[in-house]
C-alpha cells in the first residue's frame, strides 16, 4: 500500500519548495504515479536559457528540490527507499526526471531544522568574533567544501567576482533575461511567487528603480563611461564575508546529485549559524573558475560547481520565502 496520500503530498511539497533554485525560477513539479511512487517532474517551460544555456543550473535546482523532498519526508519518519533516475531525455512539457519509492524508518536528519531558516543573504555581513569557530565547523561537516578565510584572498576574490559578473552582464540577452526574473515593483503579479523581488535582493525602492535603468536602457552608455562596473559592484558585500566557500563535486557527477549536496552544504552553513549567498558567476566564468581552482589547489578530479560568500547576518534575519502556490507545483 502506498504511504503517499494527496494531503500528505501537499504538506511535503510545501516544504520541498523551500529549496533554492536559480533566479528562483522553480522548475520542479511533483506527480503521484498510479503505482504509488512519486515523480519529480521538470516543467520544461521554466528556463533561464541565457544564464544557463546547458540547463546545468536547472538540473542542480531540481536536485535541491529532490533533497528538499527527502528532508520533508525525513521530518515524518519517511525516506526515499529507492530513486530511479530517468536516463532518457523527454520532450514532454512535463518530463519525469526521477521516480521515488517512499519507505518508512528514517533516522532523524539534523538539517531539517535549517530548512525554514535558510535563505539567500544579499546584504553585507557583520563581523563577529565567533566567525572563526563557526567556519571551522564547516569543512569538518562536509568534504566537498573548501573554506577560504584569509582576508586578503577574500578581498581579491571580491574583485574577481565583480569582473566575472560584469562579463555576463555585458551581454544584452543576459541583462534582458535577468530583468524578466527580477520583480522590481510590488505591483508585479508574481512579486511574492517567483523570481527575485526587491526584498529578496535587499534593495530599496530607489535602488530597484536604479537597477531597472542600469540593467536596461542606460547600460551601454554607462559602460562606455566606465560607470556600470561601480554601479553594479557587489565588492563591498563580498569583501565583508567571513569566508568564501567553494563547493566542489566529482567531475562527471549528475548535476541532480550535485544539487542535493549543494542544498545540504547550504543548510550546513545555516546550522553553523551563518548565512550565505551563491556567486555563480565565479564558477561559470572560466577565468575566475581557473583562478579559484589554483588558489584552493583543486585537482582535475574535482569540479568547482558553485561559490558562496558566507558570514554573519547584520540584523536578526527573518527569512521569507517567495514561492509558487503548492497547487501549481503538483501536476
Ligand atoms: C544553482 C543555483 C545558482 C544560484 N546562483 C545565484 C547567484 O549567482 N546569485 C544569487 O544572488 N543567488 C543565486 N542563487 C540563489 C537563488 O537565487 C535563490 O535560491 C532563490 O532566489 C530562492 O531564494 P532563497 O534562497 O532565499 O530561498 C542560486 C541558486 C541556485 C540553486
XYZ file of C-alpha atoms and ligand atoms in Angstrom:
362
model
C 0.000 0.000 0.000
C 1.319 3.474 -0.843
C 2.310 5.718 2.066
C 1.563 8.750 -0.056
C -1.846 10.427 0.104
C -2.887 13.641 -1.690
C -2.964 15.531 1.640
C 0.481 14.295 2.640
C 1.835 15.234 -0.800
C 0.611 18.812 -0.333
C 2.383 19.052 3.039
C 5.572 17.586 1.596
C 5.588 19.899 -1.423
C 5.010 22.937 0.824
C 8.348 22.129 2.497
C 10.260 20.812 -0.519
C 9.591 24.087 -2.385
C 11.742 25.979 0.159
C 14.808 24.579 -1.642
C 16.836 27.151 -3.609
C 16.554 27.415 -7.394
C 18.491 29.509 -9.874
C 16.872 33.009 -10.131
C 14.044 31.438 -8.044
C 12.578 30.069 -11.273
C 11.261 26.901 -9.508
C 11.258 24.415 -12.389
C 10.260 21.376 -10.249
C 6.794 19.825 -10.236
C 5.565 16.699 -8.420
C 3.234 13.966 -9.571
C 1.687 10.982 -7.781
C 2.000 7.948 -10.015
C -0.564 5.149 -10.320
C 1.983 2.651 -8.904
C 2.227 4.664 -5.629
C 5.583 6.231 -6.458
C 6.229 9.981 -6.547
C 7.661 11.537 -9.710
C 9.868 14.598 -9.815
C 8.807 16.381 -12.973
C 10.606 19.083 -14.957
C 8.402 21.916 -16.177
C 10.355 22.459 -19.371
C 8.724 25.848 -19.961
C 10.627 27.225 -16.934
C 14.150 28.077 -18.025
C 16.838 30.761 -17.981
C 18.406 29.876 -21.350
C 20.904 32.737 -21.481
C 22.255 32.476 -17.917
C 22.049 28.679 -18.010
C 22.424 27.577 -21.654
C 23.209 23.917 -20.864
C 20.446 23.557 -18.280
C 23.060 22.699 -15.646
C 21.708 25.099 -13.030
C 18.132 23.997 -13.688
C 19.183 20.395 -13.002
C 21.069 21.499 -9.861
C 17.841 23.250 -8.808
C 15.871 20.026 -9.378
C 18.460 18.238 -7.236
C 17.949 20.770 -4.448
C 14.164 20.241 -4.692
C 14.716 16.478 -4.532
C 16.764 16.914 -1.363
C 14.016 19.228 -0.079
C 11.543 16.382 -0.590
C 13.886 13.945 1.159
C 14.118 16.296 4.172
C 10.331 16.818 4.237
C 9.878 13.035 4.243
C 12.518 12.698 6.957
C 10.592 15.018 9.300
C 7.774 12.484 9.117
C 9.972 9.432 9.681
C 9.803 8.611 5.961
C 12.561 8.217 3.392
C 13.329 7.695 -0.267
C 13.687 3.898 -0.294
C 14.502 3.831 -3.997
C 15.329 6.533 -6.524
C 15.049 5.695 -10.221
C 16.675 8.424 -12.312
C 15.390 8.639 -15.883
C 18.262 8.429 -18.359
C 16.278 9.325 -21.487
C 15.711 12.986 -22.332
C 11.998 13.604 -22.731
C 10.460 16.220 -24.977
C 7.221 16.309 -22.975
C 6.373 19.703 -21.371
C 6.260 17.834 -18.048
C 9.220 15.476 -18.231
C 9.671 12.918 -15.435
C 13.278 13.147 -14.196
C 13.093 10.528 -11.454
C 10.692 8.301 -9.549
C 10.807 7.995 -5.777
C 9.645 4.965 -3.821
C 8.750 6.145 -0.345
C 9.527 3.985 2.662
C 9.436 4.326 6.424
C 12.030 4.113 9.213
C 14.122 7.263 8.598
C 16.625 8.283 11.296
C 16.175 11.960 12.193
C 18.231 14.321 9.992
C 19.586 17.344 11.919
C 19.458 19.532 8.788
C 15.621 19.548 8.745
C 15.676 22.346 11.365
C 17.577 24.606 8.956
C 15.085 24.268 6.069
C 12.733 27.120 7.142
C 15.676 29.333 8.225
C 17.914 29.106 5.155
C 17.754 31.989 2.714
C 19.949 33.863 0.255
C 21.588 36.651 2.273
C 22.197 39.500 -0.181
C 23.202 42.272 2.253
C 26.630 42.901 3.729
C 27.796 40.712 6.609
C 28.600 41.683 10.181
C 31.996 40.857 11.660
C 31.796 38.602 14.678
C 34.405 37.080 16.971
C 32.555 33.760 16.714
C 33.062 33.554 12.952
C 36.254 31.558 13.241
C 34.644 28.856 15.392
C 31.594 28.620 13.125
C 33.748 28.482 10.000
C 35.965 25.761 11.477
C 32.833 23.603 11.746
C 32.055 23.810 8.049
C 34.803 21.873 6.279
C 34.597 19.309 9.064
C 30.910 18.775 8.261
C 31.474 18.119 4.548
C 34.375 17.059 2.363
C 33.016 18.885 -0.709
C 33.526 22.401 0.600
C 36.681 24.459 0.850
C 36.657 27.484 3.114
C 38.829 30.473 2.173
C 39.137 32.673 5.266
C 42.251 34.713 4.574
C 41.136 38.388 4.362
C 43.500 39.238 1.529
C 42.275 36.296 -0.518
C 38.623 37.206 0.178
C 39.333 40.787 -0.980
C 40.963 39.519 -4.168
C 38.057 37.140 -4.868
C 35.661 40.106 -4.459
C 37.377 41.735 -7.428
C 37.225 38.515 -9.464
C 33.505 38.208 -8.632
C 32.762 41.699 -9.961
C 34.780 41.052 -13.118
C 33.061 37.705 -13.697
C 29.592 39.178 -13.127
C 30.285 42.089 -15.471
C 31.466 39.707 -18.194
C 27.938 38.217 -18.229
C 26.062 41.483 -17.639
C 27.749 42.974 -20.721
C 25.668 40.589 -22.857
C 22.382 42.319 -23.757
C 20.489 38.986 -23.780
C 21.720 38.189 -20.294
C 20.504 41.553 -18.964
C 17.151 41.157 -20.702
C 16.628 37.681 -19.235
C 17.733 38.770 -15.764
C 15.233 41.634 -15.827
C 12.406 39.226 -16.709
C 13.136 37.320 -13.489
C 13.573 40.461 -11.383
C 10.369 41.624 -9.706
C 11.355 45.222 -9.083
C 7.873 46.506 -8.328
C 5.458 45.093 -5.734
C 2.757 45.570 -8.398
C 4.256 42.719 -10.382
C 1.623 39.952 -10.126
C 4.377 37.390 -9.462
C 6.144 39.564 -6.849
C 5.531 37.105 -3.987
C 5.682 33.923 -6.066
C 8.795 33.541 -8.198
C 11.900 35.313 -9.406
C 13.900 37.870 -7.473
C 11.927 40.607 -5.770
C 13.204 43.748 -4.058
C 13.070 42.192 -0.633
C 14.976 39.076 -1.733
C 17.558 41.306 -3.428
C 17.815 43.532 -0.319
C 17.040 46.598 -2.450
C 15.166 49.769 -1.548
C 12.548 51.160 -3.944
C 15.064 53.743 -5.194
C 17.769 51.113 -5.717
C 15.262 48.946 -7.604
C 14.372 51.828 -9.955
C 18.098 52.439 -10.440
C 18.713 48.750 -11.202
C 15.953 48.779 -13.841
C 17.713 51.637 -15.638
C 21.281 50.420 -15.182
C 20.455 46.903 -16.392
C 18.072 48.295 -19.004
C 18.414 51.177 -21.446
C 21.280 53.006 -19.718
C 23.739 50.109 -19.577
C 25.605 50.660 -22.877
C 26.247 54.355 -22.192
C 27.129 53.791 -18.514
C 29.537 51.039 -19.519
C 31.170 53.302 -22.119
C 31.640 55.958 -19.444
C 33.191 53.346 -17.148
C 30.377 53.755 -14.595
C 28.485 50.461 -14.963
C 31.110 48.438 -13.090
C 30.956 50.537 -9.934
C 27.157 50.898 -10.039
C 26.712 47.124 -10.212
C 29.586 46.212 -7.909
C 28.954 43.722 -5.076
C 32.548 44.118 -3.935
C 31.773 45.624 -0.529
C 29.331 42.797 0.235
C 31.692 40.046 -0.878
C 34.581 41.665 0.948
C 32.576 41.774 4.178
C 32.218 37.972 4.077
C 33.904 35.961 6.803
C 34.803 33.416 4.145
C 34.388 32.373 0.560
C 33.211 28.789 0.398
C 33.972 26.723 -2.699
C 31.526 23.925 -3.421
C 33.226 21.182 -5.424
C 31.933 17.841 -6.593
C 33.426 14.937 -8.544
C 33.806 15.676 -12.246
C 31.149 13.880 -14.280
C 28.643 13.729 -11.417
C 24.988 14.149 -12.433
C 24.033 17.760 -11.536
C 20.850 16.318 -9.996
C 23.075 14.648 -7.412
C 25.284 17.754 -7.068
C 22.111 19.779 -6.428
C 21.159 17.575 -3.484
C 24.569 18.177 -1.955
C 24.500 21.894 -2.829
C 21.343 22.286 -0.739
C 22.774 20.218 2.114
C 26.003 22.273 2.119
C 23.924 25.479 2.319
C 21.888 24.020 5.192
C 25.149 23.158 6.994
C 26.105 26.836 6.682
C 22.824 27.727 8.407
C 23.462 25.087 11.068
C 26.774 26.817 11.815
C 24.715 30.000 12.462
C 25.970 31.675 9.301
C 24.216 32.968 6.189
C 25.273 32.732 2.560
C 24.696 33.839 -0.997
C 25.882 31.949 -4.077
C 28.069 33.784 -6.606
C 27.548 31.521 -9.620
C 29.437 33.791 -11.991
C 32.705 32.925 -10.187
C 32.209 29.270 -11.130
C 30.679 29.947 -14.552
C 33.362 32.340 -15.782
C 36.317 30.203 -16.981
C 38.967 32.726 -15.845
C 37.710 33.054 -12.262
C 36.982 29.330 -12.091
C 40.641 28.624 -13.017
C 41.967 31.187 -10.508
C 39.866 29.742 -7.677
C 40.851 26.183 -8.540
C 44.506 27.200 -8.458
C 44.098 29.130 -5.190
C 42.437 26.164 -3.482
C 44.645 23.560 -5.179
C 41.670 21.647 -6.602
C 42.756 18.618 -8.618
C 41.440 17.562 -12.040
C 39.007 15.110 -10.467
C 37.085 17.961 -8.810
C 34.665 20.336 -10.488
C 34.041 23.760 -8.969
C 30.230 23.760 -9.070
C 29.468 26.995 -7.231
C 30.855 29.507 -4.773
C 29.239 31.099 -1.714
C 30.060 34.217 0.200
C 29.411 33.380 3.830
C 29.212 35.372 7.046
C 27.159 36.535 9.963
C 23.896 38.401 9.277
C 23.919 42.099 10.212
C 20.396 42.000 11.635
C 18.394 39.197 13.100
C 17.120 37.585 9.950
C 13.502 36.829 9.309
C 13.598 34.562 6.288
C 10.788 34.973 3.822
C 10.276 32.503 1.046
C 8.748 33.709 -2.189
C 7.359 30.598 -3.785
C 4.679 29.352 -6.187
C 1.497 28.046 -4.533
C 1.549 24.315 -3.749
C -1.341 23.659 -6.166
C 0.747 24.863 -9.090
C 3.596 22.561 -8.123
C 1.555 19.355 -8.188
C 0.676 18.116 -11.688
C 22.162 26.697 -8.965
C 21.887 27.982 -8.243
C 22.631 29.107 -8.547
C 22.391 30.318 -7.875
N 23.156 31.410 -8.167
C 22.938 32.580 -7.536
C 23.752 33.717 -7.802
O 24.667 33.673 -8.599
N 23.489 34.868 -7.132
C 22.475 34.962 -6.223
O 22.287 36.032 -5.645
N 21.707 33.877 -5.933
C 21.907 32.703 -6.555
N 21.151 31.599 -6.244
C 20.152 31.689 -5.199
C 18.740 31.767 -5.731
O 18.522 32.986 -6.401
C 17.783 31.602 -4.531
O 17.946 30.324 -4.004
C 16.335 31.801 -4.900
O 16.129 33.138 -5.282
C 15.402 31.468 -3.730
O 15.640 32.297 -2.624
P 16.131 31.754 -1.218
O 17.483 31.099 -1.434
O 16.241 32.978 -0.340
O 15.137 30.756 -0.712
C 21.369 30.386 -6.904
C 20.623 29.232 -6.596
C 20.870 28.048 -7.262
C 20.064 26.821 -6.918
